Short mmCIF file of C-alpha atoms in Angstrom, two decimals:
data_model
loop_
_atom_site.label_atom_id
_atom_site.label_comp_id
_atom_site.label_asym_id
_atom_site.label_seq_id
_atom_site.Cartn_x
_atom_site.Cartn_y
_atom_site.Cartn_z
CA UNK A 11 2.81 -27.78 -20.53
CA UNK A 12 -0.99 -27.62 -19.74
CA UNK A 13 -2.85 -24.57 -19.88
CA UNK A 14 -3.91 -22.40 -17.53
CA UNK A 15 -6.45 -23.19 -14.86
CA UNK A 16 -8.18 -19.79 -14.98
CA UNK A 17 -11.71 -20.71 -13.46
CA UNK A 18 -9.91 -21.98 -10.91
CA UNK A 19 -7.96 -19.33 -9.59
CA UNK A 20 -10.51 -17.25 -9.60
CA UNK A 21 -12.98 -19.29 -7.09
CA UNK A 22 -9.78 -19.68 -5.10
CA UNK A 23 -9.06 -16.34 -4.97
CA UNK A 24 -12.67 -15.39 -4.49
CA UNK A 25 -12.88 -18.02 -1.70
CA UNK A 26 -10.26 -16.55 0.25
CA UNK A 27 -12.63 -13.32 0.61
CA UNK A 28 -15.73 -15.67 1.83
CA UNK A 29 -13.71 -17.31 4.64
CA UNK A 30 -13.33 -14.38 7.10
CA UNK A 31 -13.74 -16.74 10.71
CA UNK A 32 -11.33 -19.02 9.50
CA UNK A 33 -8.01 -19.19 11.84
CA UNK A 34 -5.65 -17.59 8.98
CA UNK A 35 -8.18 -14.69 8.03
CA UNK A 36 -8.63 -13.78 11.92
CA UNK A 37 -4.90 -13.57 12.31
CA UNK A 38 -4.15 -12.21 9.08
CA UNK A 39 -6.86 -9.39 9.19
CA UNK A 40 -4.44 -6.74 9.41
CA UNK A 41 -3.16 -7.67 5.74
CA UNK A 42 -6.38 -7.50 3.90
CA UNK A 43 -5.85 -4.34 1.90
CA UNK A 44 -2.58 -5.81 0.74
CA UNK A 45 -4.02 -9.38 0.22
CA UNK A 46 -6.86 -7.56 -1.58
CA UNK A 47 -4.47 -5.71 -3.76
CA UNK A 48 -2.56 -8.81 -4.94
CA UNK A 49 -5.98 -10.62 -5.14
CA UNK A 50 -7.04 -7.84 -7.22
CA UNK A 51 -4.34 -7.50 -9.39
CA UNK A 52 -4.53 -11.16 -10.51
CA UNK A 53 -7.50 -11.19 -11.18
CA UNK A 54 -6.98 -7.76 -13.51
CA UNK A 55 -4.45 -10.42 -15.13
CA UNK A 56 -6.77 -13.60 -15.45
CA UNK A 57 -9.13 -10.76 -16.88
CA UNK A 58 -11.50 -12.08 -14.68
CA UNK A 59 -12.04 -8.34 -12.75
CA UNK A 60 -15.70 -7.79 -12.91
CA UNK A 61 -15.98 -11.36 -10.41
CA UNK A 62 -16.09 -8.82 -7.49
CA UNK A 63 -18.10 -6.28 -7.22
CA UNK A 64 -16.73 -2.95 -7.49
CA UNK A 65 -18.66 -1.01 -5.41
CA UNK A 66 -18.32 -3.33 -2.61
CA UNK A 67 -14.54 -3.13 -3.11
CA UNK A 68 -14.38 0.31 -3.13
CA UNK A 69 -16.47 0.98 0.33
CA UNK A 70 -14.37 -1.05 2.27
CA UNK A 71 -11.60 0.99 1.04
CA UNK A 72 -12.76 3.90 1.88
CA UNK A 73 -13.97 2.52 5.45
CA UNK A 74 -10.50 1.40 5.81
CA UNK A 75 -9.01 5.21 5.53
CA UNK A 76 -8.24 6.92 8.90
CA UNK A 77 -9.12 10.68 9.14
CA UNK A 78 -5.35 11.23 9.45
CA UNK A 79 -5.57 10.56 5.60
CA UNK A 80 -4.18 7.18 5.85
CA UNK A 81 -5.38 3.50 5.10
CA UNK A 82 -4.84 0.58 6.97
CA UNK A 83 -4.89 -2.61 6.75
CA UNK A 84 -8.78 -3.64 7.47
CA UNK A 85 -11.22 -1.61 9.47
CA UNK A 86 -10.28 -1.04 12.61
CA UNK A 87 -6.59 -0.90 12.66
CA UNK A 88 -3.86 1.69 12.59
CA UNK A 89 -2.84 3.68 9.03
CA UNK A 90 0.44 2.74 7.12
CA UNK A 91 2.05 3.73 4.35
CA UNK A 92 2.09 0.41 2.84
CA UNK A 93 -1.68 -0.20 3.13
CA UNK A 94 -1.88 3.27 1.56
CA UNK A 95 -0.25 2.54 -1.53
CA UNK A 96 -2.28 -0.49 -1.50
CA UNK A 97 -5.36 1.69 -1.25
CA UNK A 98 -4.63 3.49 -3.69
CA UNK A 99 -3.26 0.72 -5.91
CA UNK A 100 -6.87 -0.73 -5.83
CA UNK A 101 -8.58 2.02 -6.94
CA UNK A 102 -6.96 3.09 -9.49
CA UNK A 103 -7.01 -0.40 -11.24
CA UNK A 104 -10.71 0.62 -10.91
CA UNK A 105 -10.45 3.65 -11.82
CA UNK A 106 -11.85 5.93 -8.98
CA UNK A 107 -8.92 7.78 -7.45
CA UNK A 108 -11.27 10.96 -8.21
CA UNK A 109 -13.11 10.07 -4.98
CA UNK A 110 -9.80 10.71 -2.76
CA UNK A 111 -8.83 13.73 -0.88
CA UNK A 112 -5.75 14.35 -2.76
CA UNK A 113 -4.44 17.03 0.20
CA UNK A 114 -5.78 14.68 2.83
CA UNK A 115 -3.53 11.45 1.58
CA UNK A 116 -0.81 14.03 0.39
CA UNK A 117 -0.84 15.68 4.22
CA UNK A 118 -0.47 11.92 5.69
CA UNK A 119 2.43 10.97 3.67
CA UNK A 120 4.59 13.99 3.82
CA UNK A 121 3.48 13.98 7.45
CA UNK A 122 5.52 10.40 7.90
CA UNK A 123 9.07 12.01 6.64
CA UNK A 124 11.44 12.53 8.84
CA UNK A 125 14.00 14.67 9.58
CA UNK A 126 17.09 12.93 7.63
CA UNK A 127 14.74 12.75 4.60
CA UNK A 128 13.81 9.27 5.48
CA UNK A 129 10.06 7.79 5.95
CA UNK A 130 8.32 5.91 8.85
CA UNK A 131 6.08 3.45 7.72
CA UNK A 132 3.48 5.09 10.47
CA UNK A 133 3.15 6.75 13.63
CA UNK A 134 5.25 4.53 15.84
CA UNK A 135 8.03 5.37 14.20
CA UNK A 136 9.32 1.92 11.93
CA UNK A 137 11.84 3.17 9.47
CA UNK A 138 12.46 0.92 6.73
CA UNK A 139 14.03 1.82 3.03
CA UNK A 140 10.34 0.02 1.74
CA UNK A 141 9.17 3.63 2.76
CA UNK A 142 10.96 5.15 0.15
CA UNK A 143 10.02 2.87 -2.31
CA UNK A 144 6.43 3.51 -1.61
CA UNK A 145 6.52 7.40 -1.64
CA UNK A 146 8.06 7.13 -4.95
CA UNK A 147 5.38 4.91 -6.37
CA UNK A 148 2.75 7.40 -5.49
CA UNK A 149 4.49 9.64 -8.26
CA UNK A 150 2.98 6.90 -10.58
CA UNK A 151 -0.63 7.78 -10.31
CA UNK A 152 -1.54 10.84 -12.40
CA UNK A 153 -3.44 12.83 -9.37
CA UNK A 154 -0.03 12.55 -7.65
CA UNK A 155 1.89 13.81 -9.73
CA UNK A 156 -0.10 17.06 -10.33
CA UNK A 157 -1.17 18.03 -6.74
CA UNK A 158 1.67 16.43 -4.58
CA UNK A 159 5.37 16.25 -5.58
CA UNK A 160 8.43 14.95 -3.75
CA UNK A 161 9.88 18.82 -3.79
CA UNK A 162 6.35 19.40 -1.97
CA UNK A 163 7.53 17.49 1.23
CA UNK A 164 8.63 19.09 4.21
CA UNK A 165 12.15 17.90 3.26
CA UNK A 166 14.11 17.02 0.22
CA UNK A 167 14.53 13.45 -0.48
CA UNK A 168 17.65 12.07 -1.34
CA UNK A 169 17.87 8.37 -2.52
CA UNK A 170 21.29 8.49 -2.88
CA UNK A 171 22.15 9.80 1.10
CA UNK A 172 19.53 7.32 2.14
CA UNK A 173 21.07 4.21 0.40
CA UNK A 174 24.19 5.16 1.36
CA UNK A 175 23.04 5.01 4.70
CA UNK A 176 21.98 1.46 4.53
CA UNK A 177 25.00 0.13 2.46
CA UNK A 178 26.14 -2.10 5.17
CA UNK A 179 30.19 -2.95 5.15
CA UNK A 180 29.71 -6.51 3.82
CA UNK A 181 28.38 -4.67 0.42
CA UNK A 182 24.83 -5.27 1.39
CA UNK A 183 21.63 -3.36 2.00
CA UNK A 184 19.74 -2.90 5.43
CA UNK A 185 16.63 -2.49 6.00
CA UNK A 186 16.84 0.20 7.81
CA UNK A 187 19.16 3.01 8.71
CA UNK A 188 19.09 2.48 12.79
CA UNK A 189 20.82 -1.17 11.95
CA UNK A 190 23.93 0.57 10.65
CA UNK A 191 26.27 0.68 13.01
#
């Protein structure tokens, strides 16, 4: 087995970001915080991290959160959860989640549970277990865990209720609780 191409994953990966008018950029826009987090992360992996620069990075982040607290997915575009976490994601791996407003994010998040515990990916309402997933992963990043808690939310979580919800009849898991039926 050869070894691996590491120079070349990088350009690739740092060609991607140059090629914003091509067809798949323009109709992918709406991914790039998540495409920049798994860009990101590999090259954290290929050790290859300081190929971008940080501050660059970092202020279209930050250009990217909505003043509901929120990130989305580029500039311009509605906040999610998921693009959150991704926002988030990314700066820790470069180590500036200092520069967020912890109440701000924290207000946003608990902000998207609803009333059966459960959390909408945004303000239109999708409702997907993912949600869960992602609230629990903010636990993960120190700041979290000191100034926001899941007890702090508006309502108690319960995983277990939730699942339970979703276990479909054929001993499989929905995406979301609306499909049970």
């Amino acid at each position: 087995m050869g070894e691996l191409a590491v120079e070349k994953h990088v350009r690739y990966i740092l060609s991607v970001e140059k090629k914003k008018d091509d067809f798949e950029s323009v109709v992918m826009e709406h991914l790039r915080m998540n495409g920049a987090y798994w860009g990101l992360m590999t090259l954290d992996l290929l050790g290859k991290l300081d190929a971008v620069d940080q501050d660059e990075v970092i202020s279209w982040i930050m250009l990217c959160q909505d003043e509901s607290g929120g990130f989305s997915g580029n500039t311009e575009h509605d906040p999610h959860i998921l693009y959150t976490l991704s926002a988030i994601q990314v700066l820790a791996l470069f180590d500036k989640i200092h520069i967020l407003d912890i109440d701000k994010v924290s207000n946003y998040i608990a902000g998207l549970q609803n009333e059966d515990g459960s959390f909408s990916g945004d303000i239109w309402g999708e409702v997907d277990t993912r949600c869960l997933h992602f609230v629990t992963a903010f636990q993960c990043y120190g700041c979290f865990v000191t100034f926001w808690t899941l007890e702090s939310l508006h309502r108690p979580v319960n995983e277990a209720c939730l699942f339970k919800q979703v276990f479909l009849y054929c001993n499989a898991f929905s995406s979301t609780i609306t499909s049970v039926g």
